[in-house]
Amino acid sequence: RRYPTVELRAETFNGSTHVPVPSDSAFLKALLFQLRLVDDHVFVEQRDTCTRINHSSVYSMSTAAGELWPVLAFHKSGLIYACVPLVEGTLEPRPPLLTVSGLSQGLALLLGIMDYISPSRKNEAEMNAKVGQLRNLLIQACPLGTPLNTNIRSLNSSFEDIQEMPADKDQPAWRSSTYKGKPQVNVCITEKVKCMQYDQRDVVDTWQVYGAVNCKCDIEGSAPNVTLSLNLPTNAPPLQDIVVHHCVTSVDPAMLMSTSAEPLHDSVYSGPYKFPFIPPSDSFNLCYYTSQVPVPPILGCYQLVEEGSQIKITVNLKLHESIKNSFEYCEARIPFFNRGPIAQLEYKVSYGQLDLSREKSLLVWVIGQKFPKSLEVSLTGTVSFGTAGKEHPTDYVCTGNTAYVKLYFRIPDFTLTGCYVDQHSVQIFVPGKPKITASRELISSDYYIWNSKAPAPMVYKPL
């Protein structure tokens, strides 16, 4: 789809240096070449030279009229998703990618299209039908070249429901449809904890918490007003790096100024975290945040030592007493890279059960839904290996005794920051008593415990 309005603006911004978007066939030919989907066996200096190594999905394409930049494109499951975002400014010198807002808007739109099309990849007839509907959907999602709604799946593919002008002039662009029925609001706080533990005196362990507040508001009216508050327990660390959805109508500027890049001090914003907003029709993330929590939920120690042809392993895990001891699942995975299949295994676990993966290169320690009363569990074992084959996992980082244990867990109805939504504090200015459902969860994300008997990749080293 082409947008003459956008092309005219690009020409206005760049004047004589403007490079027009070529014809569809010429654009496709240049794009396939740039993505190495044609002539990939031939070395072409302008594409393959070391000075043009691409670290993103943003390309510069050679056309008859000159270099077209930026072209945002990626190849996924046999399909190419591409767009040419508008740079609202001069292209010489090229601005940093992070300053081009059109790139993030274009990427969101392409990901929305991918999310809409990809479930039909295996059914060609269904996929062709969806591609045929895309033009109608883009009229709603991106009417004049600016994405208004990147959730393509939430749009209606028929023209019957498309309003040329909203029936109510107060209806915001992001409310693509109106709801009829009993009002209800669902809120879910999802916190993810990342962790790197080394159990070494000269290396600092690191952990980070990322939170997202997801909302689904089924409320009648063209522009309903909702106010939601996030609460923290007394003496809990404040929320930081808060980013809010564009539907939030006002927010205390001090809330947005609190950043984890600076040490915590008395003037940091500690609440209340109030968000007045006019919700979109579909589910959305109201805000994102981080927090500097004092301890990781599970402390671990991993030791792997080679003794001749055998490997001795010891894993100790301790659940911190402040953490809710009720898991949906909790398991530790112990991979063995650059080695053959596990031929012999002797082990002892104080709690849970140990399973060997089908390809015999991974130990899965299923701890289950609770830690014991002591809150500590341990695993000791001796492992020997057979001859390595091509199917066994390799890793350039984990060579020799450099190895890790990775934890996977989910704790329902719990957050590491203590953050929660008080259902009584949710204000909805509509008739009728709405049903409000609030939930929360803590999920592990890249939770590593490195072998303390070997050097491990450091997040940073102390001076």
Short mmCIF file of C-alpha atoms in Angstrom, two decimals:
data_model
loop_
_atom_site.label_atom_id
_atom_site.label_comp_id
_atom_site.label_asym_id
_atom_site.label_seq_id
_atom_site.Cartn_x
_atom_site.Cartn_y
_atom_site.Cartn_z
CA ARG A 1 0.00 0.00 0.00
CA ARG A 2 1.27 3.47 -0.92
CA TYR A 3 0.43 6.71 0.85
CA PRO A 4 0.85 9.79 -1.40
CA THR A 5 0.46 12.01 1.70
CA VAL A 6 3.53 10.40 3.29
CA GLU A 7 5.59 10.53 0.07
CA LEU A 8 4.75 14.22 -0.32
CA ARG A 9 5.89 14.93 3.24
CA ALA A 10 9.15 13.01 2.62
CA GLU A 11 9.79 15.11 -0.48
CA THR A 12 9.12 18.31 1.50
CA PHE A 13 11.56 17.31 4.24
CA ASN A 14 14.39 16.32 1.87
CA GLY A 15 14.02 18.57 -1.17
CA SER A 16 16.61 17.82 -3.88
CA THR A 17 18.09 14.88 -1.92
CA HIS A 18 14.73 13.05 -1.83
CA VAL A 19 14.82 9.46 -3.14
CA PRO A 20 11.32 8.36 -4.27
CA VAL A 21 10.03 4.85 -3.55
CA PRO A 22 10.44 2.89 -6.82
CA SER A 23 7.74 0.83 -8.53
CA ASP A 24 6.50 -2.29 -6.72
CA SER A 25 8.47 -4.66 -8.97
CA ALA A 26 11.71 -2.64 -8.68
CA PHE A 27 11.25 -2.33 -4.90
CA LEU A 28 10.71 -6.08 -4.53
CA LYS A 29 13.74 -6.91 -6.67
CA ALA A 30 15.98 -4.58 -4.60
CA LEU A 31 14.53 -5.90 -1.31
CA LEU A 32 15.10 -9.59 -2.19
CA PHE A 33 18.67 -8.71 -3.14
CA GLN A 34 19.27 -6.78 0.11
CA LEU A 35 17.84 -9.60 2.27
CA ARG A 36 20.14 -12.09 0.44
CA LEU A 37 17.16 -14.07 -0.83
CA VAL A 38 18.61 -13.83 -4.36
CA ASP A 39 22.27 -13.93 -5.45
CA ASP A 40 23.33 -14.85 -1.91
CA HIS A 41 26.20 -16.97 -3.27
CA VAL A 42 27.70 -13.99 -5.08
CA PHE A 43 29.86 -11.45 -3.23
CA VAL A 44 28.51 -7.96 -3.92
CA GLU A 45 30.62 -5.27 -2.28
CA GLN A 46 27.85 -2.74 -1.59
CA ARG A 47 25.85 -5.43 0.23
CA ASP A 48 28.41 -7.89 1.61
CA THR A 49 31.39 -5.76 2.61
CA CYS A 50 32.40 -5.84 6.31
CA THR A 51 31.73 -2.11 6.59
CA ARG A 52 28.01 -2.75 6.02
CA ILE A 53 27.30 -5.40 8.65
CA ASN A 54 23.66 -4.90 9.62
CA HIS A 55 22.75 -5.18 13.30
CA SER A 56 19.07 -4.38 12.86
CA SER A 57 16.18 -4.90 10.44
CA VAL A 58 16.73 -1.45 8.93
CA TYR A 59 18.29 -1.44 5.46
CA SER A 60 19.56 0.98 2.86
CA MET A 61 18.45 -0.12 -0.63
CA SER A 62 20.04 0.80 -3.94
CA THR A 63 17.48 2.13 -6.44
CA ALA A 64 17.78 3.84 -9.82
CA ALA A 65 17.23 7.20 -8.11
CA GLY A 66 19.76 6.61 -5.30
CA GLU A 67 19.97 5.02 -1.83
CA LEU A 68 16.52 4.54 -0.25
CA TRP A 69 16.72 4.67 3.58
CA PRO A 70 15.29 3.59 5.98
CA VAL A 71 13.65 0.39 4.74
CA LEU A 72 12.34 -1.72 7.62
CA ALA A 73 12.11 -5.40 6.62
CA PHE A 74 12.34 -8.90 8.05
CA HIS A 75 11.85 -12.42 6.76
CA LYS A 76 9.65 -14.75 8.86
CA SER A 77 8.18 -18.17 8.03
CA GLY A 78 8.52 -17.74 4.27
CA LEU A 79 6.98 -14.25 4.18
CA ILE A 80 8.65 -10.84 3.97
CA TYR A 81 7.22 -7.97 6.02
CA ALA A 82 8.45 -4.54 4.91
CA CYS A 83 7.64 -0.84 5.11
CA VAL A 84 9.35 2.48 4.40
CA PRO A 85 8.94 4.74 7.47
CA LEU A 86 8.92 8.53 7.18
CA VAL A 87 11.87 10.38 8.74
CA GLU A 88 10.55 13.71 9.94
CA GLY A 89 13.72 15.63 9.23
CA THR A 90 16.77 15.68 7.01
CA LEU A 91 18.48 12.42 6.04
CA GLU A 92 21.97 13.92 5.77
CA PRO A 93 23.65 13.12 8.07
CA ARG A 94 21.61 10.04 8.89
CA PRO A 95 19.86 10.41 12.25
CA PRO A 96 20.34 7.67 14.94
CA LEU A 97 17.70 4.92 14.64
CA LEU A 98 16.38 5.58 18.15
CA THR A 99 15.40 9.13 17.17
CA VAL A 100 13.21 8.03 14.23
CA SER A 101 9.72 7.52 15.70
CA GLY A 102 8.43 6.17 12.36
CA LEU A 103 10.62 3.09 12.77
CA SER A 104 8.95 1.97 15.99
CA GLN A 105 5.50 2.75 14.55
CA GLY A 106 6.30 0.79 11.36
CA LEU A 107 7.68 -2.14 13.33
CA ALA A 108 4.55 -2.25 15.54
CA LEU A 109 2.36 -2.26 12.42
CA LEU A 110 4.39 -5.03 10.73
CA LEU A 111 4.32 -7.14 13.91
CA GLY A 112 0.55 -6.62 14.07
CA ILE A 113 0.22 -7.83 10.47
CA MET A 114 2.48 -10.82 11.24
CA ASP A 115 0.40 -11.67 14.32
CA TYR A 116 -2.75 -11.56 12.13
CA ILE A 117 -1.38 -13.68 9.26
CA SER A 118 1.03 -16.16 10.87
CA PRO A 119 -1.58 -18.50 12.50
CA SER A 120 -2.74 -19.37 8.94
CA ARG A 121 0.72 -20.21 7.55
CA LYS A 122 -0.06 -23.94 7.12
CA ASN A 123 -3.40 -23.40 5.38
CA GLU A 124 -2.79 -21.70 2.03
CA ALA A 125 -6.44 -20.94 1.27
CA GLU A 126 -6.97 -19.35 4.68
CA MET A 127 -3.76 -17.34 4.35
CA ASN A 128 -4.73 -16.06 0.89
CA ALA A 129 -8.11 -14.96 2.29
CA LYS A 130 -6.40 -13.09 5.12
CA VAL A 131 -3.96 -11.39 2.75
CA GLY A 132 -6.95 -10.37 0.62
CA GLN A 133 -8.58 -8.73 3.66
CA LEU A 134 -5.42 -6.85 4.62
CA ARG A 135 -6.16 -3.87 2.37
CA ASN A 136 -9.51 -3.28 4.12
CA LEU A 137 -7.90 -3.68 7.53
CA LEU A 138 -5.13 -1.22 6.71
CA ILE A 139 -7.74 1.44 5.91
CA GLN A 140 -8.75 1.21 9.59
CA ALA A 141 -5.32 0.56 11.10
CA CYS A 142 -3.38 3.11 9.06
CA PRO A 143 -5.77 5.34 7.12
CA LEU A 144 -3.40 8.13 5.99
CA GLY A 145 -0.04 6.49 6.61
CA THR A 146 0.09 6.95 10.40
CA PRO A 147 -0.67 3.75 12.39
CA LEU A 148 -3.65 4.32 14.69
CA ASN A 149 -4.19 0.69 15.75
CA THR A 150 -1.47 -1.91 15.29
CA ASN A 151 -3.55 -4.78 16.69
CA ILE A 152 -4.79 -5.95 13.27
CA ARG A 153 -6.59 -9.00 14.74
CA SER A 154 -8.94 -6.74 16.71
CA LEU A 155 -10.22 -4.99 13.55
CA ASN A 156 -13.27 -5.98 11.53
CA SER A 157 -12.44 -7.19 8.01
CA SER A 158 -15.76 -6.07 6.47
CA PHE A 159 -16.51 -2.52 5.35
CA GLU A 160 -19.93 -2.52 7.01
CA ASP A 161 -18.65 -1.51 10.46
CA ILE A 162 -16.16 1.11 9.28
CA GLN A 163 -17.31 4.59 10.23
CA GLU A 164 -16.01 7.31 7.95
CA MET A 165 -16.38 9.67 10.90
CA PRO A 166 -16.90 8.48 14.50
CA ALA A 167 -20.54 8.79 15.56
CA ASP A 168 -19.31 10.64 18.64
CA LYS A 169 -16.74 13.39 18.11
CA ASP A 170 -15.28 12.60 21.57
CA GLN A 171 -14.46 8.99 20.61
CA PRO A 172 -10.66 8.64 20.46
CA ALA A 173 -9.02 7.01 17.45
CA TRP A 174 -7.75 4.05 19.49
CA ARG A 175 -11.30 2.89 20.40
CA SER A 176 -12.00 0.98 17.18
CA SER A 177 -15.41 -0.30 18.31
CA THR A 178 -17.95 0.22 21.07
CA TYR A 179 -18.94 -2.42 23.63
CA LYS A 180 -22.50 -3.40 24.54
CA GLY A 181 -23.14 -5.34 27.72
CA LYS A 182 -22.32 -5.49 31.42
CA PRO A 183 -19.22 -3.41 32.27
CA GLN A 184 -16.19 -5.39 33.39
CA VAL A 185 -12.48 -4.70 33.85
CA ASN A 186 -9.70 -7.28 33.99
CA VAL A 187 -6.26 -6.22 35.25
CA CYS A 188 -3.18 -8.44 35.45
CA ILE A 189 0.23 -7.38 36.79
CA THR A 190 3.00 -9.55 35.34
CA GLU A 191 6.48 -9.18 36.79
CA LYS A 192 9.49 -10.89 35.23
CA VAL A 193 12.73 -11.34 37.15
CA LYS A 194 16.08 -11.68 35.39
CA CYS A 195 19.07 -12.90 37.36
CA MET A 196 22.78 -13.68 37.06
CA GLN A 197 24.31 -15.43 40.07
CA TYR A 198 27.99 -16.35 40.23
CA ASP A 199 28.70 -17.30 43.88
CA GLN A 200 32.15 -15.72 43.55
CA ARG A 201 33.77 -13.25 45.92
CA ASP A 202 35.02 -10.80 43.29
CA VAL A 203 31.90 -10.79 41.09
CA VAL A 204 28.64 -9.04 41.95
CA ASP A 205 25.40 -10.96 41.39
CA THR A 206 22.79 -8.96 39.47
CA TRP A 207 19.01 -9.14 39.23
CA GLN A 208 16.35 -6.98 37.61
CA VAL A 209 12.56 -6.82 37.81
CA TYR A 210 10.34 -5.74 34.91
CA GLY A 211 6.60 -5.25 35.36
CA ALA A 212 3.72 -4.82 32.92
CA VAL A 213 0.11 -3.99 33.81
CA ASN A 214 -2.27 -5.51 31.25
CA CYS A 215 -5.89 -4.30 31.07
CA LYS A 216 -9.03 -5.37 29.23
CA CYS A 217 -11.90 -2.94 29.72
CA ASP A 218 -15.31 -3.93 28.38
CA ILE A 219 -17.22 -0.70 29.00
CA GLU A 220 -20.06 0.96 27.09
CA GLY A 221 -19.63 4.45 25.68
CA SER A 222 -17.50 6.14 23.08
CA ALA A 223 -14.96 7.57 25.55
CA PRO A 224 -15.35 6.03 29.04
CA ASN A 225 -13.07 7.36 31.78
CA VAL A 226 -11.28 4.86 34.00
CA THR A 227 -8.83 5.54 36.84
CA LEU A 228 -6.64 2.72 38.12
CA SER A 229 -4.14 2.85 41.00
CA LEU A 230 -1.11 0.68 41.64
CA ASN A 231 -0.29 0.21 45.31
CA LEU A 232 2.87 -0.87 47.14
CA PRO A 233 3.31 -2.25 50.67
CA THR A 234 4.91 0.02 53.29
CA ASN A 235 8.70 0.39 52.85
CA ALA A 236 8.61 -1.36 49.45
CA PRO A 237 11.07 -0.05 46.84
CA PRO A 238 9.41 2.48 44.49
CA LEU A 239 8.49 1.79 40.89
CA GLN A 240 10.91 3.30 38.35
CA ASP A 241 11.37 3.75 34.59
CA ILE A 242 7.58 3.96 34.20
CA VAL A 243 6.34 4.07 30.60
CA VAL A 244 2.61 4.64 30.05
CA HIS A 245 0.25 3.78 27.18
CA HIS A 246 -0.81 6.70 24.97
CA CYS A 247 -4.43 6.36 26.18
CA VAL A 248 -3.43 7.67 29.65
CA THR A 249 -4.85 11.18 29.83
CA SER A 250 -2.71 12.67 32.61
CA VAL A 251 0.01 11.56 35.01
CA ASP A 252 2.22 13.14 37.66
CA PRO A 253 5.48 14.11 35.86
CA ALA A 254 7.50 13.07 38.94
CA MET A 255 6.28 9.51 38.36
CA LEU A 256 7.94 9.43 34.93
CA MET A 257 11.17 11.06 36.13
CA SER A 258 12.10 8.28 38.57
CA THR A 259 14.85 6.27 36.88
CA SER A 260 16.88 3.21 37.87
CA ALA A 261 19.97 4.78 36.28
CA GLU A 262 20.38 6.95 39.37
CA PRO A 263 20.76 5.80 43.00
CA LEU A 264 17.60 5.84 45.09
CA HIS A 265 17.23 8.95 47.24
CA ASP A 266 14.57 10.54 49.45
CA SER A 267 13.05 12.63 46.67
CA VAL A 268 12.17 9.61 44.51
CA TYR A 269 8.46 9.29 43.64
CA SER A 270 6.88 6.59 45.81
CA GLY A 271 3.21 6.84 44.82
CA PRO A 272 0.33 6.77 44.67
CA TYR A 273 0.61 5.55 41.08
CA LYS A 274 -2.66 6.78 39.54
CA PHE A 275 -3.48 6.27 35.87
CA PRO A 276 -6.59 7.98 34.43
CA PHE A 277 -7.24 6.70 30.90
CA ILE A 278 -9.74 6.12 28.09
CA PRO A 279 -9.23 2.42 27.31
CA PRO A 280 -8.88 0.91 23.82
CA SER A 281 -11.44 -1.74 22.83
CA ASP A 282 -8.93 -4.61 23.05
CA SER A 283 -6.53 -5.70 25.78
CA PHE A 284 -3.47 -3.47 26.16
CA ASN A 285 -0.52 -2.82 28.47
CA LEU A 286 -1.38 0.23 30.55
CA CYS A 287 2.20 0.72 31.74
CA TYR A 288 5.62 -0.85 32.17
CA TYR A 289 7.99 -0.35 35.10
CA THR A 290 11.14 -1.59 36.82
CA SER A 291 12.13 -1.70 40.49
CA GLN A 292 15.31 -2.22 42.51
CA VAL A 293 14.28 -5.08 44.78
CA PRO A 294 16.75 -6.00 47.56
CA VAL A 295 17.01 -9.77 46.94
CA PRO A 296 16.37 -12.29 44.16
CA PRO A 297 13.56 -14.79 44.92
CA ILE A 298 15.77 -17.90 44.74
CA LEU A 299 19.45 -17.92 45.74
CA GLY A 300 21.54 -20.63 44.14
CA CYS A 301 24.97 -22.19 44.04
CA TYR A 302 26.21 -24.44 41.21
CA GLN A 303 29.50 -26.34 41.19
CA LEU A 304 30.70 -28.47 38.28
CA VAL A 305 34.10 -30.18 38.47
CA GLU A 306 35.70 -32.57 35.96
CA GLU A 307 37.39 -35.62 37.44
CA GLY A 308 38.87 -37.74 34.67
CA SER A 309 36.07 -38.90 32.38
CA GLN A 310 33.38 -37.96 34.89
CA ILE A 311 31.76 -34.73 35.96
CA LYS A 312 30.64 -34.05 39.49
CA ILE A 313 27.82 -31.57 39.97
CA THR A 314 26.31 -29.92 43.05
CA VAL A 315 23.32 -27.58 43.00
CA ASN A 316 21.91 -25.85 46.08
CA LEU A 317 18.82 -23.64 45.91
CA LYS A 318 17.23 -21.57 48.67
CA LEU A 319 13.87 -19.80 48.48
CA HIS A 320 14.02 -16.43 50.24
CA GLU A 321 11.70 -16.31 53.25
CA SER A 322 9.88 -13.22 51.92
CA ILE A 323 8.73 -15.10 48.79
CA LYS A 324 5.36 -16.84 48.60
CA ASN A 325 6.02 -20.60 48.69
CA SER A 326 3.35 -21.57 46.19
CA PHE A 327 4.42 -22.18 42.58
CA GLU A 328 2.48 -23.12 39.49
CA TYR A 329 5.74 -24.76 38.39
CA CYS A 330 9.39 -24.61 39.43
CA GLU A 331 12.22 -26.48 37.76
CA ALA A 332 15.97 -26.20 37.24
CA ARG A 333 17.45 -27.22 33.88
CA ILE A 334 21.09 -28.28 33.73
CA PRO A 335 22.41 -28.45 30.13
CA PHE A 336 25.70 -30.06 29.10
CA PHE A 337 27.15 -28.40 26.01
CA ASN A 338 29.87 -29.61 23.63
CA ARG A 339 29.73 -33.13 25.07
CA GLY A 340 28.19 -36.40 24.00
CA PRO A 341 24.97 -37.95 25.34
CA ILE A 342 24.79 -38.75 29.05
CA ALA A 343 25.79 -42.41 29.28
CA GLN A 344 25.77 -42.81 33.04
CA LEU A 345 24.07 -40.82 35.77
CA GLU A 346 24.17 -41.26 39.52
CA TYR A 347 22.42 -38.66 41.63
CA LYS A 348 20.75 -37.78 44.90
CA VAL A 349 18.08 -35.09 45.32
CA SER A 350 16.80 -33.84 48.67
CA TYR A 351 13.49 -32.82 47.12
CA GLY A 352 11.56 -33.17 43.85
CA GLN A 353 12.57 -35.48 41.00
CA LEU A 354 15.26 -35.51 38.31
CA ASP A 355 14.48 -36.34 34.67
CA LEU A 356 16.81 -36.88 31.72
CA SER A 357 15.79 -35.28 28.41
CA ARG A 358 15.15 -37.44 25.33
CA GLU A 359 18.38 -36.35 23.60
CA LYS A 360 20.29 -37.11 26.85
CA SER A 361 22.04 -33.75 27.07
CA LEU A 362 19.85 -32.01 29.66
CA LEU A 363 18.92 -32.74 33.27
CA VAL A 364 15.54 -31.38 34.36
CA TRP A 365 15.13 -31.08 38.13
CA VAL A 366 11.39 -30.71 38.81
CA ILE A 367 11.05 -29.07 42.22
CA GLY A 368 7.28 -28.82 41.91
CA GLN A 369 4.81 -26.45 43.51
CA LYS A 370 6.43 -25.95 46.92
CA PHE A 371 9.84 -25.83 48.56
CA PRO A 372 10.15 -27.90 51.77
CA LYS A 373 9.81 -26.26 55.20
CA SER A 374 13.54 -25.56 55.31
CA LEU A 375 13.13 -23.63 52.00
CA GLU A 376 16.33 -25.34 50.79
CA VAL A 377 16.82 -28.09 48.21
CA SER A 378 19.98 -29.76 46.92
CA LEU A 379 21.14 -32.03 44.11
CA THR A 380 24.41 -33.93 43.86
CA GLY A 381 25.39 -36.22 41.04
CA THR A 382 28.06 -37.82 38.88
CA VAL A 383 27.71 -37.77 35.10
CA SER A 384 29.70 -39.48 32.33
CA PHE A 385 29.24 -39.06 28.59
CA GLY A 386 29.30 -41.05 25.38
CA THR A 387 30.62 -39.96 21.98
CA ALA A 388 29.37 -36.58 20.79
CA GLY A 389 27.18 -36.42 17.67
CA LYS A 390 25.92 -33.56 15.53
CA GLU A 391 22.54 -33.50 17.27
CA HIS A 392 23.97 -32.60 20.69
CA PRO A 393 23.94 -28.95 21.77
CA THR A 394 27.00 -26.78 21.31
CA ASP A 395 27.74 -23.36 22.71
CA TYR A 396 30.66 -21.01 22.09
CA VAL A 397 30.31 -19.39 25.53
CA CYS A 398 29.87 -22.53 27.62
CA THR A 399 33.14 -24.34 26.90
CA GLY A 400 35.06 -26.47 29.39
CA ASN A 401 33.62 -26.06 32.87
CA THR A 402 31.85 -22.79 32.08
CA ALA A 403 28.24 -23.89 32.54
CA TYR A 404 25.01 -22.83 34.16
CA VAL A 405 21.74 -23.91 35.72
CA LYS A 406 18.68 -22.08 34.40
CA LEU A 407 15.59 -21.74 36.60
CA TYR A 408 12.01 -21.68 35.31
CA PHE A 409 9.17 -20.78 37.67
CA ARG A 410 5.85 -18.98 37.98
CA ILE A 411 4.30 -17.81 41.25
CA PRO A 412 0.60 -16.87 40.86
CA ASP A 413 -0.97 -14.12 42.96
CA PHE A 414 2.43 -12.65 43.89
CA THR A 415 4.78 -9.88 42.77
CA LEU A 416 8.39 -9.38 43.84
CA THR A 417 7.84 -5.63 44.35
CA GLY A 418 4.62 -6.29 46.26
CA CYS A 419 2.78 -4.19 43.65
CA TYR A 420 -0.98 -4.83 43.49
CA VAL A 421 -4.22 -3.31 42.23
CA ASP A 422 -6.82 -2.50 44.87
CA GLN A 423 -10.11 -3.45 43.18
CA HIS A 424 -11.98 -0.84 45.27
CA SER A 425 -9.69 1.92 43.97
CA VAL A 426 -10.65 1.35 40.32
CA GLN A 427 -12.95 4.20 39.32
CA ILE A 428 -15.19 3.90 36.27
CA PHE A 429 -17.45 6.81 35.41
CA VAL A 430 -20.28 4.85 33.78
CA PRO A 431 -23.72 3.75 35.00
CA GLY A 432 -24.02 0.29 36.55
CA LYS A 433 -21.71 -1.54 38.89
CA PRO A 434 -18.78 -2.97 36.90
CA LYS A 435 -17.20 -6.34 37.65
CA ILE A 436 -13.49 -5.85 38.41
CA THR A 437 -11.00 -8.74 38.33
CA ALA A 438 -7.39 -8.20 39.41
CA SER A 439 -4.58 -10.77 39.30
CA ARG A 440 -0.80 -10.78 39.46
CA GLU A 441 2.10 -13.15 38.82
CA LEU A 442 5.87 -13.46 39.02
CA ILE A 443 7.67 -15.27 36.18
CA SER A 444 11.36 -16.11 35.75
CA SER A 445 13.15 -14.73 32.70
CA ASP A 446 16.80 -15.55 31.91
CA TYR A 447 17.41 -16.73 35.47
CA TYR A 448 20.97 -18.12 35.44
CA ILE A 449 23.18 -19.62 38.14
CA TRP A 450 26.73 -20.00 36.80
CA ASN A 451 29.27 -22.63 37.81
CA SER A 452 31.34 -21.01 40.58
CA LYS A 453 34.31 -23.31 39.78
CA ALA A 454 34.87 -21.76 36.32
CA PRO A 455 34.99 -18.28 34.75
CA ALA A 456 31.58 -17.06 33.61
CA PRO A 457 30.51 -14.21 31.30
CA MET A 458 30.15 -11.11 33.50
CA VAL A 459 27.45 -8.50 33.28
CA TYR A 460 30.12 -6.14 34.62
CA LYS A 461 33.28 -6.45 36.70
CA PRO A 462 34.02 -4.24 39.74
CA LEU A 463 36.92 -1.81 39.33
#
